[in-house]
Structure formats: C-alpha cells, structure tokens
Amino acid sequence: MIFSDFFYNKKIRFTVLMLLIIFSICIENKKYIELFLYSFEFIVILSICALFGSSYRMIEIFMRLFYGFILAVQLSSISISGNVLSPLALENLGHPAVIGSLNMLWASIIEIGSVLIVFLSGINFSFYSALISIPILLGIKHSSSYEFFKPIVSVTEERLFVWNMLKNQKMEVKKLQHDFIYYPEKNSNPIERKHYNVIVIFTEGTSLSVISPELTPNIWGLMHNSLHYTGYFNHTAATFRGLRGQNASFYQMTGGYTESSMGLGQISHKEILDKMKSGKSITTLPEIFQENGYNTFFQLPCSINDNLSQMMSTMDFNHLFTMEDINATARTKWPVPPGMAVKWLTNNDLTDGDSYRLLWKNIQTLHEQARPFYYGIYTVGTHVGLDSPEFRYKDGKNPYLNKFYNMDRQFGEFLQHFNNSPVSDDTILIFTADHATYPDPNFLNTFNLKDRYFVDQVPLIIYKKNSTGDLQIDANGKNSLDIAPTIMDLVGIRNFRTIFLGCSLFDTICHSDFDHLSALGLEYYTTDRNVVTPVKLPGNRQSIVQDIQAYGG
C-alpha cells in the first residue's frame, strides 16, 4: 500500500522529495544529528496536519506554511554557512553584500522551494502524532523549530535588556573612571614615545590563522619586521560593535542587524545618534587625540549615508572618508552574479584596492599639514560571502583564498608607497581586524581548522620603520579592549580621564577585569593564552558586564 501510494499519491512524492532535500543538505554539511531530527520532525508535523478536518483547514494551512518557513530557513542557513541560524547570523543579514549575492540567491531558492514542497507534502502515518506534540518538538535540541526560535529569543532578549537598562539608567559610570591611561613604570613599550601620526587598519573578519607566507606574504613580511602579538583576541563581534568598541575600549550591546530590525544598521540616523550619544560620556580615541593637538579621520568603504558611517560619525572624528570620495566612474566594480542584473543584488562598497588607494592619497595630503593625525580605516573585501573582484589566488576557485590574497596584494602596494615616502618616518602603522573570521565550514576547511568560535586570535602588528625589528610578544589571552590604551602609550598621551575598560599591552601594573572576556551581545567567552571558552557569567558579574554593555549602546 505504501509503495502504491508513492506512485499514485502526489503528496507522498513531495514528502519523499523533501526528505531527500534534507538528506542532501545535511549530509553535504556533515549535520548528522540535524538529518535525523529534521526528518523525524517533518514526518511528525505532517502527521499532525493529517488530523485536521475540513473545518480546520485554515489552521492546517497556517501550520504547513509556518513550519515550512522554519525548516526552509534552517536548511538555507546550513547550505550557505554550514551552521543553523544563530544570533550573529541574524545580525549580519542587513543587506545582500553581507552574505554575498550568489549565496542570497541560493538561499532564496532553497527557502521558496522548501516552503512549497512542505505545503504540498502529506502522509497518513497519523499514529505518530500520538507520540509527540509541538511543545515537545520545540524542546528537542537541534530540531529545526528549536534552533529557529533560539536565536530569535536571544536577539529579543538583547533588545528588551537594552530598553530596560536605558529606562532605568542604573549604570554608575564613575566607578570606571581613570585619571590616567597607563603607568610608565615597569612598562615594556619598545618604541620611543612621541606624538607620531597613527594609522590603524581594521581589516574585515581576519583571524591570525589566515596570515601565512604563501597566502599573505606582504602582511607576513611586515609582521616579521614589527612588534606583533600572539594570544590576542577580538573582544566582540561583529563590525558595528568591533569598530566602535576598539576606538573606545568599551563593550556595546547593540549589533548591526537583528530579526526585529532594531540593529544599528536598520534604525534611523536620529535613533543612532540618540542611542550612541544621548546622556553618554564614553571616552573615544578621536576625543583624546583632538585634545592633544591631532586631527582625526576614519575611512569606510560604504556611503556617507550608510548607517555604519552614521554610527562612526557619533565618535566625533574631524572627518569621515567614504565611497563618495572616489568618483563613481573610477571605482572598481564588484562582479554581478551570473544571470542577475538587478542593482540591489550587487555590492557597491569600495573594494580593498580602492580603499587602499584612497588611504594613500589622503595621508600624503595630511602629512603635509602641521598637525599630527590619527587615521582609522575599515576595509570590507574579506567579508564572509564575498569573493575578490581584483586579484585571485592561483586557479581562483576558492573565494576565501582569493579575498585574503587580494587584500594582501592591495596592502602590499600601499606598504611599498608608505615605506618609500617621508610619511613612514614619523608614522606608526597598525594592522589588525574589526573581529575574527566568521567560522563557517568553508573557512574552517580552507585553512584546515577545527571548530572555532566567533572569538579567535586576531593579528595585531605595530610597525614603526627602523624601530623594533621582528619582536613577537604573547598577549596571554588579552583582547582588543586593550588596543586604544596601547595606542595612547605609543604616542605618550597619559593624562586623560577615561572609562577605558582595557589596559595598555605594555603596562604591567594596570589590571583590567574585562580584557580576557569577549562579549557578543549576550554571548560571553573567556580567553586564556590560545584557548577560548564559552561561559555563563555568575549573577553579579553578569549584571556588571551587562550594565556596561547597555551603557555602551
């Protein structure tokens, strides 16, 4: 009877087709537990739907569509990232460029197709419905329903927490205030303190494991002619938190993109201003530099009207450089997905080549001025989901190898210009990342890495020409909260009242309660030497950290 149903019953044929799709996607991405649970869950849902009579047809339709959507989202997430939906994935879905146009197109095909197939599927094994119910399904770890609602609940908790903290204002910021930034005694700073120009390159999503003499020879060469760190981790993710947090030595609760459309990449410019500035007194690098005679700048690959630009503008740099500073006809074009000519599916940000050329042009002009400058730059070309529109690595088939290789080539051209000019004589160049590389399976497989978290060792290279030579230091698990006070130590700016959470990496007296703790929304990790550990903070410490995050925005 079952086999005859397969040949003559369309619903059963669609059921088998859906099971094959689940099998194919899960096996390809080695999700064996999900394969079993998704298949079982799918059969159970269909069995429950079979119990509804014609009087409850609308409930059945809603149930099919809603469950089809849940299953489709998880399958598309596994297909393009190798993982089920996570809070950080929700925060990175603001626009197509974030995950790549082809990935977005493939995810859409999977989602639309899966929803339709689930809707058209059916089975008569109704006795299964007596064994399990929807509430139980929601409680089975790794089921599609459970994994769908878990990140939504997490993101919602973050939003409710921030709203509650902003309402109650129970954070006592004065407890964090320091009257000076570093201790000069027992300080290991190997570079003579002076008001140097400072350039800090925040490279998108770059873990230390990416840097190698084969793939990134220019960065590798710079590293071994500079002061550089191992055991140094990102204190947060993703980009919105990472850029602002490193320029303020502070945590921040709100990320870029959320399912509820309340991320910094989604709200209005006025809401960004209110969230970042209203009643806040966070100390920032541009504020300190300007008080000490510097001009301050930050360069972004996006439009001046982009929400990332608006967030960075709240840090009061003297000027932001953006994609509008390069004529549209002179910008390198990102490739359009095959067969797709729709403009909104293409990436219009500056490529890494354009970003480095703009950087070189600007600092030549700034160097001729009387005042020293601080210049931060964020490059986006190594973002998850993107491929290189410029140089490619060997056969060009691996997007991860392509984009990191291209980034290094573009950086190498800039570095050559820099070293051959008088700019390098009085300028400190720092190479680091906004955060670690997102650990999707393609990245892990490409670099032969085991499972990792979104907290990882990131490069920190401090270059002053004819200064330290190859000097490697172990940060012993400290994180990027320390970069702002370290920069102040390098240029000799000590006397300034701040609420920095970190300490200078050269300072052996200063102690931070936070520079071994990475906070990604409500996800926390401790870092010790080269080990990352997810943690659930004890009540009192959790309250303190979340107070600080909420105050940070």
PDB file of C-alpha atoms in Angstrom, residues 20-221:
ATOM      1  CA  LEU A  20      15.805  13.858   0.006  1.00  0.00           C
ATOM      2  CA  ILE A  21      16.487  17.615   0.182  1.00  0.00           C
ATOM      3  CA  ILE A  22      17.004  17.379   3.950  1.00  0.00           C
ATOM      4  CA  PHE A  23      19.283  14.372   3.435  1.00  0.00           C
ATOM      5  CA  SER A  24      21.326  16.086   0.711  1.00  0.00           C
ATOM      6  CA  ILE A  25      21.920  19.379   2.554  1.00  0.00           C
ATOM      7  CA  CYS A  26      22.627  17.808   5.943  1.00  0.00           C
ATOM      8  CA  ILE A  27      24.963  15.106   4.591  1.00  0.00           C
ATOM      9  CA  GLU A  28      26.907  17.634   2.499  1.00  0.00           C
ATOM     10  CA  ASN A  29      27.482  19.777   5.600  1.00  0.00           C
ATOM     11  CA  LYS A  30      28.019  16.833   7.991  1.00  0.00           C
ATOM     12  CA  LYS A  31      24.936  17.663  10.083  1.00  0.00           C
ATOM     13  CA  TYR A  32      24.032  14.101  11.002  1.00  0.00           C
ATOM     14  CA  ILE A  33      22.026  14.898  14.150  1.00  0.00           C
ATOM     15  CA  GLU A  34      20.036  17.512  12.240  1.00  0.00           C
ATOM     16  CA  LEU A  35      19.434  14.990   9.431  1.00  0.00           C
ATOM     17  CA  PHE A  36      17.706  12.598  11.804  1.00  0.00           C
ATOM     18  CA  LEU A  37      15.797  15.230  13.789  1.00  0.00           C
ATOM     19  CA  TYR A  38      14.657  17.304  10.795  1.00  0.00           C
ATOM     20  CA  SER A  39      13.383  14.182   9.008  1.00  0.00           C
ATOM     21  CA  PHE A  40      11.597  12.945  12.123  1.00  0.00           C
ATOM     22  CA  GLU A  41      10.186  16.393  12.872  1.00  0.00           C
ATOM     23  CA  PHE A  42       8.968  16.759   9.270  1.00  0.00           C
ATOM     24  CA  ILE A  43       7.065  13.445   9.439  1.00  0.00           C
ATOM     25  CA  VAL A  44       5.566  14.364  12.821  1.00  0.00           C
ATOM     26  CA  ILE A  45       4.343  17.739  11.572  1.00  0.00           C
ATOM     27  CA  LEU A  46       2.743  16.156   8.516  1.00  0.00           C
ATOM     28  CA  SER A  47       1.089  13.537  10.730  1.00  0.00           C
ATOM     29  CA  ILE A  48      -0.363  16.235  12.967  1.00  0.00           C
ATOM     30  CA  CYS A  49      -1.600  18.147   9.907  1.00  0.00           C
ATOM     31  CA  ALA A  50      -3.362  14.988   8.729  1.00  0.00           C
ATOM     32  CA  LEU A  51      -5.563  15.074  11.838  1.00  0.00           C
ATOM     33  CA  PHE A  52      -7.198  18.374  10.886  1.00  0.00           C
ATOM     34  CA  GLY A  53     -10.544  18.030   9.168  1.00  0.00           C
ATOM     35  CA  SER A  54     -12.032  20.344   6.615  1.00  0.00           C
ATOM     36  CA  SER A  55     -13.388  22.556   9.404  1.00  0.00           C
ATOM     37  CA  TYR A  56      -9.851  23.383  10.468  1.00  0.00           C
ATOM     38  CA  ARG A  57      -8.376  23.735   7.013  1.00  0.00           C
ATOM     39  CA  MET A  58      -7.034  27.266   7.676  1.00  0.00           C
ATOM     40  CA  ILE A  59      -5.180  26.096  10.792  1.00  0.00           C
ATOM     41  CA  GLU A  60      -3.606  23.282   8.778  1.00  0.00           C
ATOM     42  CA  ILE A  61      -2.557  25.702   6.016  1.00  0.00           C
ATOM     43  CA  PHE A  62      -1.013  28.084   8.547  1.00  0.00           C
ATOM     44  CA  MET A  63       0.803  25.235  10.268  1.00  0.00           C
ATOM     45  CA  ARG A  64       2.216  23.911   6.995  1.00  0.00           C
ATOM     46  CA  LEU A  65       3.387  27.348   5.818  1.00  0.00           C
ATOM     47  CA  PHE A  66       4.849  28.337   9.179  1.00  0.00           C
ATOM     48  CA  TYR A  67       6.701  25.074   9.687  1.00  0.00           C
ATOM     49  CA  GLY A  68       7.796  25.119   6.029  1.00  0.00           C
ATOM     50  CA  PHE A  69       9.286  28.552   6.618  1.00  0.00           C
ATOM     51  CA  ILE A  70      11.128  27.391   9.761  1.00  0.00           C
ATOM     52  CA  LEU A  71      12.563  24.312   8.031  1.00  0.00           C
ATOM     53  CA  ALA A  72      13.468  26.329   4.925  1.00  0.00           C
ATOM     54  CA  VAL A  73      15.357  28.961   6.935  1.00  0.00           C
ATOM     55  CA  GLN A  74      17.415  26.308   8.729  1.00  0.00           C
ATOM     56  CA  LEU A  75      18.208  24.383   5.543  1.00  0.00           C
ATOM     57  CA  SER A  76      19.262  27.538   3.687  1.00  0.00           C
ATOM     58  CA  SER A  77      21.403  28.608   6.660  1.00  0.00           C
ATOM     59  CA  ILE A  78      23.122  25.206   6.752  1.00  0.00           C
ATOM     60  CA  SER A  79      23.591  25.273   2.989  1.00  0.00           C
ATOM     61  CA  ILE A  80      25.287  28.685   2.761  1.00  0.00           C
ATOM     62  CA  SER A  81      27.083  28.832   6.125  1.00  0.00           C
ATOM     63  CA  GLY A  82      27.305  25.224   7.291  1.00  0.00           C
ATOM     64  CA  ASN A  83      25.525  26.116  10.529  1.00  0.00           C
ATOM     65  CA  VAL A  84      21.997  26.520  11.803  1.00  0.00           C
ATOM     66  CA  LEU A  85      20.629  30.018  12.307  1.00  0.00           C
ATOM     67  CA  SER A  86      22.478  31.921  15.051  1.00  0.00           C
ATOM     68  CA  PRO A  87      22.045  35.343  16.712  1.00  0.00           C
ATOM     69  CA  LEU A  88      25.157  36.593  14.903  1.00  0.00           C
ATOM     70  CA  ALA A  89      23.783  35.351  11.590  1.00  0.00           C
ATOM     71  CA  LEU A  90      20.642  37.399  12.236  1.00  0.00           C
ATOM     72  CA  GLU A  91      22.816  40.432  12.963  1.00  0.00           C
ATOM     73  CA  ASN A  92      24.626  40.064   9.624  1.00  0.00           C
ATOM     74  CA  LEU A  93      21.636  39.906   7.297  1.00  0.00           C
ATOM     75  CA  GLY A  94      21.218  43.625   6.766  1.00  0.00           C
ATOM     76  CA  HIS A  95      21.849  43.727   3.047  1.00  0.00           C
ATOM     77  CA  PRO A  96      22.844  41.259   0.290  1.00  0.00           C
ATOM     78  CA  ALA A  97      26.526  42.258   0.264  1.00  0.00           C
ATOM     79  CA  VAL A  98      26.920  40.853   3.760  1.00  0.00           C
ATOM     80  CA  ILE A  99      26.422  37.222   2.728  1.00  0.00           C
ATOM     81  CA  GLY A 100      27.170  37.551  -0.962  1.00  0.00           C
ATOM     82  CA  SER A 101      24.720  37.855  -3.826  1.00  0.00           C
ATOM     83  CA  LEU A 102      25.047  34.251  -5.024  1.00  0.00           C
ATOM     84  CA  ASN A 103      24.556  32.911  -1.517  1.00  0.00           C
ATOM     85  CA  MET A 104      21.493  35.079  -1.109  1.00  0.00           C
ATOM     86  CA  LEU A 105      20.073  33.841  -4.421  1.00  0.00           C
ATOM     87  CA  TRP A 106      20.736  30.185  -3.492  1.00  0.00           C
ATOM     88  CA  ALA A 107      19.205  30.679  -0.039  1.00  0.00           C
ATOM     89  CA  SER A 108      16.087  32.200  -1.614  1.00  0.00           C
ATOM     90  CA  ILE A 109      15.705  29.235  -3.971  1.00  0.00           C
ATOM     91  CA  ILE A 110      16.015  26.775  -1.077  1.00  0.00           C
ATOM     92  CA  GLU A 111      13.569  28.704   1.091  1.00  0.00           C
ATOM     93  CA  ILE A 112      10.878  29.214  -1.550  1.00  0.00           C
ATOM     94  CA  GLY A 113      11.212  25.652  -2.825  1.00  0.00           C
ATOM     95  CA  SER A 114      11.139  24.112   0.658  1.00  0.00           C
ATOM     96  CA  VAL A 115       8.069  26.053   1.739  1.00  0.00           C
ATOM     97  CA  LEU A 116       6.188  24.953  -1.388  1.00  0.00           C
ATOM     98  CA  ILE A 117       7.235  21.321  -1.046  1.00  0.00           C
ATOM     99  CA  VAL A 118       6.267  21.175   2.646  1.00  0.00           C
ATOM    100  CA  PHE A 119       2.906  22.712   1.755  1.00  0.00           C
ATOM    101  CA  LEU A 120       2.302  20.076  -0.924  1.00  0.00           C
ATOM    102  CA  SER A 121       3.549  17.124   1.143  1.00  0.00           C
ATOM    103  CA  GLY A 122       1.399  14.706   3.077  1.00  0.00           C
ATOM    104  CA  ILE A 123       1.453  11.381   4.871  1.00  0.00           C
ATOM    105  CA  ASN A 124      -1.090   9.108   6.554  1.00  0.00           C
ATOM    106  CA  PHE A 125       1.017   7.844   9.479  1.00  0.00           C
ATOM    107  CA  SER A 126      -1.176   9.700  11.934  1.00  0.00           C
ATOM    108  CA  PHE A 127      -0.254   7.422  14.849  1.00  0.00           C
ATOM    109  CA  TYR A 128       2.982   9.372  15.116  1.00  0.00           C
ATOM    110  CA  SER A 129       1.020  12.372  16.308  1.00  0.00           C
ATOM    111  CA  ALA A 130       0.077  10.470  19.450  1.00  0.00           C
ATOM    112  CA  LEU A 131       3.752  10.147  20.368  1.00  0.00           C
ATOM    113  CA  ILE A 132       4.812  13.750  20.239  1.00  0.00           C
ATOM    114  CA  SER A 133       3.393  17.269  20.117  1.00  0.00           C
ATOM    115  CA  ILE A 134       4.533  20.691  19.025  1.00  0.00           C
ATOM    116  CA  PRO A 135       5.675  21.795  22.528  1.00  0.00           C
ATOM    117  CA  ILE A 136       7.888  18.725  22.748  1.00  0.00           C
ATOM    118  CA  LEU A 137       9.316  19.420  19.299  1.00  0.00           C
ATOM    119  CA  LEU A 138      10.199  22.945  20.382  1.00  0.00           C
ATOM    120  CA  GLY A 139      12.158  21.469  23.268  1.00  0.00           C
ATOM    121  CA  ILE A 140      14.217  18.977  21.254  1.00  0.00           C
ATOM    122  CA  LYS A 141      17.684  20.453  20.932  1.00  0.00           C
ATOM    123  CA  HIS A 142      18.882  20.605  17.295  1.00  0.00           C
ATOM    124  CA  SER A 143      15.366  20.295  15.852  1.00  0.00           C
ATOM    125  CA  SER A 144      14.649  22.977  13.252  1.00  0.00           C
ATOM    126  CA  SER A 145      11.915  24.540  15.418  1.00  0.00           C
ATOM    127  CA  TYR A 146      14.154  24.722  18.481  1.00  0.00           C
ATOM    128  CA  GLU A 147      17.124  26.127  16.551  1.00  0.00           C
ATOM    129  CA  PHE A 148      14.860  28.626  14.775  1.00  0.00           C
ATOM    130  CA  PHE A 149      13.370  30.151  17.893  1.00  0.00           C
ATOM    131  CA  LYS A 150      16.571  30.070  19.988  1.00  0.00           C
ATOM    132  CA  PRO A 151      18.382  32.939  18.167  1.00  0.00           C
ATOM    133  CA  ILE A 152      15.176  34.959  17.862  1.00  0.00           C
ATOM    134  CA  VAL A 153      14.647  34.680  21.619  1.00  0.00           C
ATOM    135  CA  SER A 154      18.308  35.600  22.181  1.00  0.00           C
ATOM    136  CA  VAL A 155      18.133  38.680  19.958  1.00  0.00           C
ATOM    137  CA  THR A 156      14.812  39.694  21.527  1.00  0.00           C
ATOM    138  CA  GLU A 157      16.329  39.339  24.996  1.00  0.00           C
ATOM    139  CA  GLU A 158      19.146  41.670  23.947  1.00  0.00           C
ATOM    140  CA  ARG A 159      16.658  44.288  22.749  1.00  0.00           C
ATOM    141  CA  LEU A 160      14.489  44.037  25.887  1.00  0.00           C
ATOM    142  CA  PHE A 161      17.587  44.190  28.066  1.00  0.00           C
ATOM    143  CA  VAL A 162      18.866  47.345  26.366  1.00  0.00           C
ATOM    144  CA  TRP A 163      15.469  49.023  26.572  1.00  0.00           C
ATOM    145  CA  ASN A 164      15.228  48.165  30.268  1.00  0.00           C
ATOM    146  CA  MET A 165      18.734  49.468  31.008  1.00  0.00           C
ATOM    147  CA  LEU A 166      18.178  52.677  29.085  1.00  0.00           C
ATOM    148  CA  LYS A 167      14.987  53.192  31.053  1.00  0.00           C
ATOM    149  CA  ASN A 168      16.431  52.530  34.481  1.00  0.00           C
ATOM    150  CA  GLN A 169      19.903  54.048  33.961  1.00  0.00           C
ATOM    151  CA  LYS A 170      21.369  52.068  36.823  1.00  0.00           C
ATOM    152  CA  MET A 171      24.926  52.067  35.463  1.00  0.00           C
ATOM    153  CA  GLU A 172      27.303  54.089  37.633  1.00  0.00           C
ATOM    154  CA  VAL A 173      29.928  55.097  35.098  1.00  0.00           C
ATOM    155  CA  LYS A 174      32.027  56.986  37.626  1.00  0.00           C
ATOM    156  CA  LYS A 175      33.213  53.656  39.038  1.00  0.00           C
ATOM    157  CA  LEU A 176      35.024  53.039  35.729  1.00  0.00           C
ATOM    158  CA  GLN A 177      36.805  56.382  35.519  1.00  0.00           C
ATOM    159  CA  HIS A 178      40.595  56.611  35.479  1.00  0.00           C
ATOM    160  CA  ASP A 179      42.602  59.835  35.669  1.00  0.00           C
ATOM    161  CA  PHE A 180      45.436  58.484  33.516  1.00  0.00           C
ATOM    162  CA  ILE A 181      45.708  55.875  30.780  1.00  0.00           C
ATOM    163  CA  TYR A 182      48.873  53.893  31.518  1.00  0.00           C
ATOM    164  CA  TYR A 183      51.638  53.500  34.087  1.00  0.00           C
ATOM    165  CA  PRO A 184      55.096  54.436  32.744  1.00  0.00           C
ATOM    166  CA  GLU A 185      56.778  52.388  35.467  1.00  0.00           C
ATOM    167  CA  LYS A 186      57.519  48.742  34.636  1.00  0.00           C
ATOM    168  CA  ASN A 187      56.296  49.459  31.117  1.00  0.00           C
ATOM    169  CA  SER A 188      57.666  47.389  28.216  1.00  0.00           C
ATOM    170  CA  ASN A 189      56.907  49.817  25.357  1.00  0.00           C
ATOM    171  CA  PRO A 190      59.889  49.349  22.984  1.00  0.00           C
ATOM    172  CA  ILE A 191      59.137  52.438  20.870  1.00  0.00           C
ATOM    173  CA  GLU A 192      60.181  55.909  21.990  1.00  0.00           C
ATOM    174  CA  ARG A 193      57.049  57.825  22.978  1.00  0.00           C
ATOM    175  CA  LYS A 194      56.328  60.741  20.693  1.00  0.00           C
ATOM    176  CA  HIS A 195      53.322  62.370  19.016  1.00  0.00           C
ATOM    177  CA  TYR A 196      53.564  60.184  15.903  1.00  0.00           C
ATOM    178  CA  ASN A 197      50.948  60.082  13.225  1.00  0.00           C
ATOM    179  CA  VAL A 198      48.929  56.890  13.728  1.00  0.00           C
ATOM    180  CA  ILE A 199      47.263  54.759  11.034  1.00  0.00           C
ATOM    181  CA  VAL A 200      45.149  51.797  12.191  1.00  0.00           C
ATOM    182  CA  ILE A 201      43.876  49.338   9.575  1.00  0.00           C
ATOM    183  CA  PHE A 202      40.812  47.396  10.741  1.00  0.00           C
ATOM    184  CA  THR A 203      40.556  44.538   8.241  1.00  0.00           C
ATOM    185  CA  GLU A 204      37.193  42.846   7.960  1.00  0.00           C
ATOM    186  CA  GLY A 205      36.926  39.450   9.670  1.00  0.00           C
ATOM    187  CA  THR A 206      40.570  38.356   9.753  1.00  0.00           C
ATOM    188  CA  SER A 207      41.837  35.733  12.185  1.00  0.00           C
ATOM    189  CA  LEU A 208      45.546  35.309  12.850  1.00  0.00           C
ATOM    190  CA  SER A 209      45.398  31.821  11.299  1.00  0.00           C
ATOM    191  CA  VAL A 210      44.825  33.441   7.884  1.00  0.00           C
ATOM    192  CA  ILE A 211      48.257  35.096   7.854  1.00  0.00           C
ATOM    193  CA  SER A 212      50.909  32.958   6.125  1.00  0.00           C
ATOM    194  CA  PRO A 213      53.972  33.466   3.889  1.00  0.00           C
ATOM    195  CA  GLU A 214      52.164  31.826   0.949  1.00  0.00           C
ATOM    196  CA  LEU A 215      48.737  33.487   1.068  1.00  0.00           C
ATOM    197  CA  THR A 216      49.582  36.862   2.644  1.00  0.00           C
ATOM    198  CA  PRO A 217      53.304  37.416   2.038  1.00  0.00           C
ATOM    199  CA  ASN A 218      53.153  41.197   2.471  1.00  0.00           C
ATOM    200  CA  ILE A 219      51.456  41.079   5.871  1.00  0.00           C
ATOM    201  CA  TRP A 220      53.692  38.165   6.890  1.00  0.00           C
ATOM    202  CA  GLY A 221      56.763  40.190   5.910  1.00  0.00           C
TER     203      GLY A 221
END
